[in-house]
Amino acid sequence: MAYRAPEIEIPKVDIWSAIFDRASKPFPDSQIIYQNPDTGRHYTFSYLRETTISFGRGLRRKWAWKKNDVLALFAQNCIDTPAITWGVHWAGGIVSPANPAYTVRELVHHLKDSGARALFTQKNLLPVAMKAAEEAGIKKECVILIGDEEERGLGYWRELLVGSEEEGKEGKEVINAEKDLAFLVYSSGTTGLPKGVMLSHYNVVSDMYMVHSSESTFLHWKDDSLLSVLPYYHIYGLQCLVHFPAFFGLKSIVMTSFDLNKFCQIIQDHKITYTYVAPPVVLHLAKSPVVEKYDLRSLRMITSGAAPLSKELIFKVHERLGTEVKQAYGLSETSPVTHMQKKWNLGLGSNGPPLPNLVVKFMSPEGVEVPLGKEGELWIKGPSTFLGYHNNEAATKSSMTPDGFFKTGDIGYEDKDGNMWITDRVKELIKYKGFQVAPAELEGVLAGCELVDDVAVIGVQDEEMHTEVPMACVVPKQGVERDQEAKRRIVEWVHERVAGHKRLRGGVEWVEEVPKSASGKILRRVLKEKFKGYKLVKAKL
């Protein structure tokens, strides 16, 4: 049996109660939790609590909001997001965050699959949001703006707030923490469009407590401040940068999206001590000349997740800035964090040991647990493990064992100290900067291109960016010239139809045929072997 951390006590309560109805908390109600670095607008803990209730009450009074109604959030990072999220929960609803880089096609799928009743978005995203809402059957009056910009003819979320003087006897919706959904987050599947991951209130609360058991050993609300740059719609940002600041009492400065100069400027101006990032940010900190322009001495620690980091990058950041970089591991299906280094130089290069209350196994292809130190597929079971895939029983059954283990699709092993090392993937998903890209979805898009007769998409390594990127192996239609112009047109075809992280940054390579099994399944491993050691010719996207 693999290493297990000591168990901790986790209350079986909903997210709102875990954050706002605790018997005690170490920080005052006046503590600033979220702040906009451009405007200074902020939420204190007490104002945050008050706003969630006002918004939840407004949803009921003005929209007749019912338990399990779904609100989709299609927005960049915004300090209003936490209040809106927990206001929906207060009223018994479900929040479904959507990638602000989605095209209309992708957002329509998200809205329809989640069954969203309303779409909250921002002014700069309205061209996509309005078209998608119309196609998904969401009424214009249910498309609502958040943030600092309004638009004539559309509702603004603060118009839904109902003050305490109108409270009456109305209270928070009764939640069954283990069964009622808090979130529908979307994670790419190997067979096509993203799948809705059903996370209960107890799933999210459990992970919050589990991470707190590790992070609270060195974080303190009086001494530390957090830079929020990971996207809120992604489960990593949702948990670590929406939930954790309010639970820990940490002041967080919220960036709309990543910009290296602004990232460094905020660290310098606000004396930021800690941040959660994905590997590309670590790469910038290690190598970019921009970093030299700023005083980043306050930044004592970073946690990187979503994809593995090399030891070399970790050392470069430490040598350059004196900043410790530790790693963590998680998935949408585990709410997300399951493993986390306690100190950067313990198990250097690994994801650290599992968090409390989890059972972790490494399994052979035959379904037998392998010995310590041997590679196997990572299986995880615990209170943070999701309830299943929304409207997709087949996918749920194929990824969950009868006794509750989630088959992650990642290959790795555990060392004698309990640290986990991820070495490969079973599933065919491409990991681009921590985002999951489904080859089958891109193949479906490419099938509609007039230049393409047959196609398979695989991941190839971009050594400069330390990430995988999608590459299309294309059999061109008869009469199509196999030249760079045709490749450019194919890349552009995909570019116009998918979110930014799904673009063919690995470009296009011509093949005589796409290898397939007798049943017609694409044999991607054959193509990966063919292009092993492939020198990447970057598509300029």
Coordinates of C-alpha atoms in Angstrom, one line a residue:
M1 CA 0.0 0.0 0.0
A2 CA 1.3 3.4 -0.9
Y3 CA 2.0 6.3 1.5
R4 CA -1.0 7.9 3.2
A5 CA -1.0 11.2 5.0
P6 CA -2.7 11.4 8.5
E7 CA -6.4 12.0 8.2
I8 CA -7.9 15.3 9.1
E9 CA -11.5 16.2 10.2
I10 CA -13.6 17.7 7.4
P11 CA -17.1 19.1 8.1
K12 CA -19.8 17.9 5.8
V13 CA -21.1 21.4 5.0
D14 CA -21.7 23.4 1.9
I15 CA -19.1 25.8 0.6
W16 CA -20.9 29.0 1.7
S17 CA -21.1 27.6 5.3
A18 CA -17.5 26.4 5.3
I19 CA -16.3 29.9 4.4
F20 CA -18.8 32.2 6.2
D21 CA -20.3 30.2 9.0
R22 CA -17.2 28.9 10.7
A23 CA -17.3 28.8 14.5
S24 CA -14.1 30.8 14.4
K25 CA -11.6 32.3 12.0
P26 CA -8.2 33.8 12.7
F27 CA -8.6 37.1 10.7
P28 CA -11.0 40.1 11.2
D29 CA -14.1 40.9 9.1
S30 CA -12.3 44.0 7.9
Q31 CA -9.6 42.0 6.1
I32 CA -9.4 42.8 2.4
I33 CA -9.7 39.6 0.4
Y34 CA -9.9 40.6 -3.3
Q35 CA -8.5 43.8 -4.8
N36 CA -8.4 45.1 -8.3
P37 CA -4.9 46.5 -8.9
D38 CA -6.1 49.1 -11.5
T39 CA -9.0 50.6 -9.7
G40 CA -8.3 49.8 -6.1
R41 CA -11.9 48.4 -5.8
H42 CA -12.0 45.6 -3.3
Y43 CA -14.0 43.3 -1.1
T44 CA -13.5 42.9 2.6
F45 CA -14.6 39.7 4.2
S46 CA -17.7 41.2 5.8
Y47 CA -18.6 43.0 2.5
L48 CA -18.1 39.7 0.6
R49 CA -20.4 37.9 3.0
E50 CA -23.1 40.6 2.8
T51 CA -22.9 40.7 -1.0
T52 CA -23.3 36.9 -1.4
I53 CA -26.5 37.0 0.6
S54 CA -27.9 40.1 -1.2
F55 CA -27.2 38.5 -4.5
G56 CA -28.6 35.1 -3.6
R57 CA -31.7 36.8 -2.2
G58 CA -32.1 38.8 -5.4
L59 CA -31.9 35.7 -7.6
R60 CA -34.8 34.2 -5.7
R61 CA -36.9 37.4 -5.5
K62 CA -36.3 38.8 -9.0
W63 CA -35.7 35.6 -11.0
A64 CA -37.5 33.0 -9.0
W65 CA -34.2 31.1 -8.8
K66 CA -34.7 27.4 -7.9
K67 CA -32.4 24.9 -6.3
N68 CA -30.0 23.3 -8.9
D69 CA -30.5 26.1 -11.5
V70 CA -27.2 26.6 -13.4
L71 CA -25.5 30.0 -13.9
A72 CA -22.7 30.0 -16.5
L73 CA -19.8 32.4 -15.9
F74 CA -18.1 33.4 -19.1
A75 CA -15.5 36.0 -18.0
Q76 CA -11.9 36.8 -17.3
N77 CA -10.7 37.1 -13.7
C78 CA -12.8 39.7 -11.8
I79 CA -13.1 40.5 -8.1
D80 CA -16.9 40.1 -8.5
T81 CA -16.6 36.4 -9.3
P82 CA -16.4 35.1 -5.7
A83 CA -19.5 37.0 -4.5
I84 CA -21.5 35.9 -7.5
T85 CA -20.4 32.3 -7.2
W86 CA -21.3 32.1 -3.5
G87 CA -24.5 34.1 -4.0
V88 CA -25.6 31.4 -6.4
H89 CA -24.7 28.7 -3.9
W90 CA -26.6 30.6 -1.1
A91 CA -29.7 30.3 -3.3
G92 CA -29.0 26.6 -4.0
G93 CA -27.7 27.0 -7.5
I94 CA -24.8 25.5 -9.5
V95 CA -22.0 27.5 -11.1
S96 CA -20.5 26.5 -14.4
P97 CA -17.3 28.5 -15.3
A98 CA -16.6 28.8 -19.1
N99 CA -13.3 29.6 -20.8
P100 CA -13.4 33.3 -21.9
A101 CA -11.3 32.2 -25.0
Y102 CA -14.2 30.0 -26.2
T103 CA -15.5 30.4 -29.7
V104 CA -19.3 30.6 -30.3
R105 CA -19.3 26.9 -31.1
E106 CA -17.5 25.9 -27.9
L107 CA -19.6 28.1 -25.7
V108 CA -22.8 26.9 -27.2
H109 CA -21.8 23.3 -26.3
H110 CA -21.0 24.4 -22.8
L111 CA -24.3 26.2 -22.3
K112 CA -26.4 23.4 -23.7
D113 CA -24.6 20.6 -22.0
S114 CA -24.7 22.3 -18.6
G115 CA -28.3 23.4 -19.0
A116 CA -27.4 27.0 -18.0
R117 CA -30.4 29.2 -17.2
A118 CA -28.3 32.4 -17.3
L119 CA -25.0 33.6 -18.7
F120 CA -22.9 36.2 -16.8
T121 CA -20.2 37.8 -18.9
Q122 CA -18.1 40.9 -19.5
K123 CA -18.5 43.7 -22.1
N124 CA -15.4 42.7 -24.2
L125 CA -16.8 39.2 -24.5
L126 CA -20.3 40.2 -25.7
P127 CA -19.9 39.3 -29.4
V128 CA -19.3 35.6 -28.6
A129 CA -21.6 35.6 -25.5
M130 CA -24.7 37.0 -27.3
K131 CA -24.5 34.7 -30.3
A132 CA -23.9 31.6 -28.1
A133 CA -26.7 32.6 -25.7
E134 CA -29.1 32.9 -28.6
E135 CA -28.1 29.6 -30.1
A136 CA -28.4 27.9 -26.7
G137 CA -31.9 29.4 -26.0
I138 CA -30.9 31.7 -23.2
K139 CA -33.0 34.9 -23.2
K140 CA -31.3 38.3 -23.6
E141 CA -32.6 39.4 -20.2
C142 CA -30.6 36.5 -18.7
V143 CA -27.3 37.6 -20.2
I144 CA -25.8 39.8 -17.4
L145 CA -22.6 41.8 -17.2
I146 CA -20.1 41.7 -14.4
G147 CA -17.0 43.8 -13.7
D148 CA -16.4 47.5 -14.2
E149 CA -18.0 48.0 -17.6
E150 CA -21.7 48.2 -18.4
E151 CA -23.6 48.2 -21.7
R152 CA -26.9 49.9 -22.6
G153 CA -29.7 47.4 -23.1
L154 CA -28.2 44.7 -20.9
G155 CA -28.6 43.9 -17.2
Y156 CA -25.8 44.5 -14.7
W157 CA -25.4 41.9 -11.9
R158 CA -25.6 44.4 -9.0
E159 CA -29.1 45.3 -10.1
L160 CA -30.1 41.9 -8.7
L161 CA -28.9 42.7 -5.2
V162 CA -31.6 42.8 -2.5
G163 CA -30.7 44.7 0.7
S164 CA -31.0 43.4 4.2
E165 CA -33.8 45.8 5.0
E166 CA -35.9 43.6 2.7
E167 CA -34.7 40.3 4.2
G168 CA -37.8 39.1 6.0
K169 CA -37.5 35.5 7.2
E170 CA -35.7 34.3 4.1
G171 CA -32.7 32.1 4.7
K172 CA -30.0 30.2 2.8
E173 CA -31.0 27.1 0.8
V174 CA -30.6 23.8 2.6
I175 CA -27.8 21.9 0.9
N176 CA -26.9 18.2 1.1
A177 CA -23.1 18.8 0.9
E178 CA -22.3 15.2 -0.3
K179 CA -25.0 15.0 -3.0
D180 CA -25.8 18.6 -4.2
L181 CA -23.6 20.0 -7.0
A182 CA -21.7 23.2 -6.4
F183 CA -19.9 23.3 -9.8
L184 CA -20.0 21.9 -13.3
V185 CA -16.5 22.5 -14.6
Y186 CA -15.5 21.4 -18.0
S187 CA -12.6 19.1 -18.7
S188 CA -11.5 17.9 -22.2
G189 CA -12.2 14.3 -22.9
T190 CA -10.3 12.0 -25.3
T191 CA -13.3 11.5 -27.5
G192 CA -14.4 15.0 -28.3
L193 CA -15.9 18.1 -26.7
P194 CA -15.3 18.9 -23.0
K195 CA -17.2 16.9 -20.4
G196 CA -19.0 18.4 -17.4
V197 CA -17.3 17.4 -14.2
M198 CA -19.8 17.2 -11.4
L199 CA -18.3 18.6 -8.1
S200 CA -20.4 18.5 -4.9
H201 CA -20.1 21.0 -2.1
Y202 CA -18.3 18.4 0.0
N203 CA -15.8 17.6 -2.8
V204 CA -14.7 21.3 -2.9
V205 CA -14.8 21.8 0.9
S206 CA -12.7 18.6 1.4
D207 CA -10.0 19.8 -0.9
M208 CA -10.0 23.2 0.7
Y209 CA -9.4 21.7 4.1
M210 CA -6.8 19.2 2.7
V211 CA -4.8 22.0 1.1
H212 CA -5.1 24.2 4.1
S213 CA -3.5 21.4 6.2
S214 CA -0.4 21.8 4.1
E215 CA -0.3 25.5 3.2
S216 CA -1.2 26.8 6.6
T217 CA 2.1 25.6 7.9
F218 CA 3.8 28.6 6.3
L219 CA 1.0 31.1 5.2
H220 CA -0.4 33.7 7.5
W221 CA -3.0 36.4 6.8
K222 CA -1.0 39.1 8.6
D223 CA 2.3 38.4 6.7
D224 CA 1.3 37.1 3.3
S225 CA -0.4 38.4 0.2
L226 CA -1.3 36.5 -2.9
L227 CA -1.2 37.4 -6.6
S228 CA -4.2 35.8 -8.5
V229 CA -3.2 35.3 -12.1
L230 CA -4.4 31.8 -12.9
P231 CA -7.8 31.9 -14.7
Y232 CA -10.8 31.6 -12.4
Y233 CA -12.7 29.4 -14.8
H234 CA -10.0 26.7 -14.6
I235 CA -10.4 24.4 -11.6
Y236 CA -6.8 25.2 -10.4
G237 CA -7.6 28.9 -10.3
L238 CA -11.2 28.4 -9.0
Q239 CA -10.0 26.5 -6.0
C240 CA -6.7 28.1 -5.2
L241 CA -7.5 31.7 -6.1
V242 CA -11.3 32.0 -5.5
H243 CA -11.9 29.8 -2.5
F244 CA -8.5 29.8 -0.7
P245 CA -8.1 33.6 -0.1
A246 CA -11.5 33.8 1.6
F247 CA -10.8 30.7 3.6
F248 CA -7.2 31.6 4.6
G249 CA -8.0 35.4 5.0
L250 CA -5.3 36.2 2.5
K251 CA -5.3 39.5 0.6
S252 CA -5.2 38.7 -3.1
I253 CA -4.5 41.1 -6.0
V254 CA -6.5 39.9 -9.0
M255 CA -5.1 40.1 -12.5
T256 CA -7.6 40.0 -15.4
S257 CA -5.1 37.9 -17.4
F258 CA -1.4 37.3 -17.5
D259 CA 1.0 40.0 -18.6
L260 CA 4.6 39.6 -17.5
N261 CA 5.3 43.3 -17.0
K262 CA 2.1 43.8 -15.0
F263 CA 2.7 40.6 -13.1
C264 CA 6.1 41.8 -11.9
Q265 CA 4.9 45.3 -11.3
I266 CA 2.2 44.0 -8.9
I267 CA 4.6 41.9 -7.0
Q268 CA 6.9 44.9 -6.6
D269 CA 4.2 47.4 -5.7
H270 CA 2.1 45.2 -3.4
K271 CA 5.0 43.2 -1.8
I272 CA 3.4 39.9 -3.0
T273 CA 4.8 36.9 -1.1
Y274 CA 3.1 34.0 -2.7
T275 CA 1.4 32.9 -6.0
Y276 CA 0.0 29.9 -7.7
V277 CA 1.0 29.6 -11.4
A278 CA 1.4 27.2 -14.3
P279 CA 4.8 26.3 -15.8
P280 CA 5.0 29.0 -18.5
V281 CA 5.1 31.7 -15.7
V282 CA 8.0 29.9 -14.1
L283 CA 9.8 29.8 -17.4
H284 CA 9.4 33.6 -17.7
L285 CA 10.8 34.2 -14.2
A286 CA 13.8 32.0 -15.0
K287 CA 14.7 33.4 -18.4
S288 CA 13.0 36.7 -19.3
P289 CA 15.0 39.9 -19.3
V290 CA 11.9 41.7 -18.3
V291 CA 12.2 40.4 -14.8
E292 CA 15.4 42.3 -14.2
K293 CA 13.5 45.6 -14.3
Y294 CA 11.6 44.8 -11.1
D295 CA 12.3 44.2 -7.4
L296 CA 10.7 40.8 -6.7
R297 CA 12.5 40.1 -3.4
S298 CA 9.1 39.9 -1.5
L299 CA 8.1 36.8 -3.6
R300 CA 9.3 34.0 -1.3
M301 CA 7.4 31.1 -2.7
I302 CA 5.5 29.9 -5.8
T303 CA 3.4 26.7 -6.3
S304 CA 3.3 25.5 -9.8
G305 CA 0.8 23.0 -11.1
A306 CA -1.0 21.7 -14.2
A307 CA 2.1 20.3 -15.8
P308 CA 5.6 19.0 -14.7
L309 CA 8.5 21.4 -14.2
S310 CA 12.1 20.5 -14.7
K311 CA 14.6 20.7 -11.9
E312 CA 16.7 23.1 -14.0
L313 CA 13.9 25.7 -14.2
I314 CA 13.3 25.4 -10.4
F315 CA 17.0 26.0 -9.7
K316 CA 17.2 28.9 -12.2
V317 CA 14.3 30.8 -10.4
H318 CA 15.8 30.1 -7.0
E319 CA 19.3 31.3 -8.1
R320 CA 17.9 34.4 -9.9
L321 CA 15.3 35.6 -7.4
G322 CA 15.8 33.6 -4.2
T323 CA 12.2 32.4 -4.7
E324 CA 11.3 28.8 -3.8
V325 CA 9.2 26.9 -6.4
K326 CA 7.3 23.9 -5.3
Q327 CA 5.0 21.7 -7.3
A328 CA 1.5 20.3 -6.9
Y329 CA -0.7 17.9 -8.8
G330 CA -4.4 17.7 -9.4
L331 CA -7.3 17.3 -11.8
S332 CA -10.7 18.7 -12.4
E333 CA -12.1 15.4 -11.2
T334 CA -10.3 15.7 -7.8
S335 CA -11.4 19.3 -7.0
P336 CA -8.4 19.6 -7.9
V337 CA -5.3 19.2 -5.6
T338 CA -4.2 15.7 -4.6
H339 CA -0.4 16.1 -4.1
M340 CA 1.7 19.0 -3.0
Q341 CA 5.3 19.5 -1.9
K342 CA 5.6 20.8 1.6
K343 CA 9.1 22.2 0.9
W344 CA 10.6 23.0 -2.5
N345 CA 13.7 21.0 -2.0
L346 CA 12.1 17.9 -0.5
G347 CA 11.4 15.5 -3.4
L348 CA 12.7 18.2 -5.8
G349 CA 11.2 17.7 -9.2
S350 CA 8.3 15.6 -7.8
N351 CA 4.7 16.6 -7.0
G352 CA 5.2 15.8 -3.4
P353 CA 3.2 13.4 -1.2
P354 CA -0.6 13.0 -1.3
L355 CA -2.8 15.2 0.8
P356 CA -4.7 13.8 3.8
N357 CA -7.8 11.7 3.5
L358 CA -6.8 10.3 0.0
V359 CA -6.0 6.7 -1.0
V360 CA -3.5 6.6 -3.9
K361 CA -2.6 3.5 -5.9
F362 CA -0.4 2.9 -8.9
M363 CA -1.9 0.1 -11.1
S364 CA -0.6 -2.2 -13.9
P365 CA -2.6 -2.4 -17.2
E366 CA -4.1 -5.6 -15.7
G367 CA -5.5 -3.7 -12.7
V368 CA -3.0 -5.0 -10.2
E369 CA -1.3 -2.6 -7.7
V370 CA 2.4 -2.3 -8.5
P371 CA 5.2 -2.3 -5.9
L372 CA 6.7 0.9 -4.5
G373 CA 9.0 2.7 -7.0
K374 CA 7.4 0.9 -10.0
E375 CA 5.5 2.8 -12.7
G376 CA 1.7 2.4 -12.9
E377 CA -1.5 4.3 -13.7
L378 CA -2.4 6.6 -10.9
W379 CA -5.8 5.8 -9.2
I380 CA -7.2 8.2 -6.5
K381 CA -10.0 7.8 -4.0
G382 CA -11.1 10.3 -1.4
P383 CA -13.7 12.9 -0.4
S384 CA -12.6 15.3 -3.1
T385 CA -13.2 12.8 -5.9
F386 CA -16.0 14.0 -8.2
L387 CA -19.5 12.5 -8.5
G388 CA -19.2 11.7 -12.2
Y389 CA -19.5 13.3 -15.7
H390 CA -22.7 15.3 -16.4
N391 CA -25.0 13.6 -18.9
N392 CA -22.3 11.0 -19.6
E393 CA -22.8 7.7 -17.8
A394 CA -20.5 5.8 -20.1
A395 CA -17.5 8.1 -19.5
T396 CA -18.2 8.0 -15.7
K397 CA -18.2 4.2 -15.7
S398 CA -15.0 3.9 -17.8
S399 CA -13.1 6.3 -15.4
M400 CA -14.4 5.1 -12.0
T401 CA -14.0 1.8 -10.4
P402 CA -16.9 0.2 -8.5
D403 CA -15.2 0.9 -5.2
G404 CA -14.7 4.6 -6.0
F405 CA -11.2 5.0 -7.4
F406 CA -10.8 7.6 -10.2
K407 CA -8.4 6.4 -13.0
T408 CA -6.5 9.5 -13.8
G409 CA -4.8 8.3 -17.0
D410 CA -1.4 9.5 -15.7
I411 CA 1.5 7.2 -15.3
G412 CA 3.9 7.6 -12.4
Y413 CA 5.4 6.1 -9.3
E414 CA 5.9 6.8 -5.6
D415 CA 9.3 7.0 -4.0
K416 CA 10.1 5.7 -0.5
D417 CA 9.3 9.1 1.0
G418 CA 5.8 9.2 -0.5
N419 CA 6.6 11.7 -3.2
M420 CA 4.9 11.2 -6.6
W421 CA 6.6 11.4 -9.9
I422 CA 4.5 11.6 -13.1
T423 CA 6.3 10.2 -16.1
D424 CA 3.7 9.7 -18.9
R425 CA 0.0 9.5 -19.8
V426 CA -2.3 6.6 -20.7
K427 CA -5.0 8.9 -22.2
E428 CA -4.4 10.7 -25.4
L429 CA -5.0 14.2 -24.1
I430 CA -2.4 16.8 -25.0
K431 CA -1.3 19.0 -22.1
Y432 CA -0.6 22.5 -23.4
K433 CA 0.5 24.8 -20.6
G434 CA -1.7 22.8 -18.2
F435 CA -4.8 23.0 -20.5
Q436 CA -6.1 19.7 -21.8
V437 CA -6.5 19.5 -25.5
A438 CA -8.6 16.6 -26.9
P439 CA -7.1 15.3 -30.3
A440 CA -10.5 14.0 -31.3
E441 CA -12.1 17.4 -31.0
L442 CA -9.4 19.0 -33.3
E443 CA -9.8 16.1 -35.7
G444 CA -13.5 16.8 -35.9
V445 CA -12.8 20.4 -36.7
L446 CA -10.2 19.5 -39.3
A447 CA -12.6 17.0 -41.0
G448 CA -14.6 20.0 -42.2
C449 CA -11.6 21.6 -44.0
E450 CA -11.7 21.3 -47.8
L451 CA -7.9 20.6 -47.9
V452 CA -8.1 17.6 -45.6
D453 CA -8.9 14.0 -46.6
D454 CA -7.9 12.3 -43.3
V455 CA -6.2 13.5 -40.2
A456 CA -4.8 12.6 -36.8
V457 CA -3.7 15.0 -34.1
I458 CA -0.9 14.2 -31.7
G459 CA 1.1 16.1 -29.1
V460 CA 4.8 17.1 -29.8
Q461 CA 7.1 18.7 -27.3
D462 CA 8.1 22.4 -27.6
E463 CA 11.4 22.4 -25.8
E464 CA 11.6 26.2 -25.6
M465 CA 8.2 26.5 -23.9
H466 CA 8.5 23.3 -21.9
T467 CA 5.1 22.1 -23.0
E468 CA 3.3 19.9 -25.4
V469 CA 1.6 21.4 -28.4
P470 CA -0.9 19.9 -30.9
M471 CA 0.3 18.9 -34.3
A472 CA -1.9 17.6 -37.2
C473 CA -0.8 14.7 -39.3
V474 CA -2.7 15.3 -42.5
V475 CA -3.5 13.2 -45.6
P476 CA -4.4 16.0 -48.1
K477 CA -7.3 15.7 -50.5
Q478 CA -6.4 14.8 -54.1
G479 CA -5.1 17.7 -56.0
V480 CA -3.9 19.7 -52.9
E481 CA -0.3 20.8 -53.2
R482 CA 1.8 19.6 -50.3
D483 CA 3.4 22.9 -49.6
Q484 CA 3.7 25.5 -46.9
E485 CA 0.8 27.6 -48.1
A486 CA -1.6 24.6 -47.7
K487 CA -0.2 24.0 -44.2
R488 CA -0.8 27.6 -43.3
R489 CA -4.4 27.5 -44.6
I490 CA -5.1 24.3 -42.5
V491 CA -3.6 25.9 -39.4
E492 CA -5.6 29.1 -40.0
W493 CA -8.8 26.9 -40.4
V494 CA -8.4 25.5 -36.9
H495 CA -7.3 28.9 -35.5
E496 CA -10.6 30.5 -36.4
R497 CA -12.7 27.7 -34.8
V498 CA -11.2 26.9 -31.5
A499 CA -10.0 28.5 -28.3
G500 CA -6.4 29.7 -28.2
H501 CA -5.0 26.8 -26.2
K502 CA -6.2 24.3 -28.8
R503 CA -4.5 25.9 -31.8
L504 CA -2.1 23.8 -34.0
R505 CA 1.1 25.3 -32.5
G506 CA 2.9 22.2 -33.6
G507 CA 1.9 22.9 -37.2
V508 CA 0.9 20.4 -39.9
E509 CA 2.9 17.4 -41.3
W510 CA 1.9 15.5 -44.4
V511 CA 1.4 11.7 -44.1
E512 CA 0.5 9.1 -46.7
E513 CA -2.1 7.5 -44.4
V514 CA -3.4 7.7 -40.9
P515 CA -2.7 4.4 -39.1
K516 CA -5.8 2.8 -37.8
S517 CA -6.8 -0.4 -36.0
A518 CA -9.1 -3.0 -37.6
S519 CA -12.0 -1.3 -35.9
G520 CA -11.1 2.1 -37.3
K521 CA -9.5 3.6 -34.2
I522 CA -6.6 6.0 -34.9
L523 CA -3.3 4.5 -33.7
R524 CA -1.8 7.6 -32.3
R525 CA 1.1 5.7 -30.7
V526 CA 2.3 4.8 -34.2
L527 CA 2.4 8.5 -35.2
K528 CA 4.0 9.5 -31.9
E529 CA 6.8 7.0 -32.5
K530 CA 7.1 8.2 -36.1
F531 CA 7.6 11.8 -34.9
K532 CA 9.7 10.9 -31.9
G533 CA 12.5 13.5 -31.7
Y534 CA 10.6 15.6 -34.2
K535 CA 12.2 19.1 -34.6
L536 CA 9.3 21.4 -34.1
V537 CA 8.5 23.8 -36.9
K538 CA 6.4 26.4 -35.0
A539 CA 3.1 27.7 -36.4
K540 CA 3.0 31.4 -35.7
L541 CA -0.1 31.7 -33.6

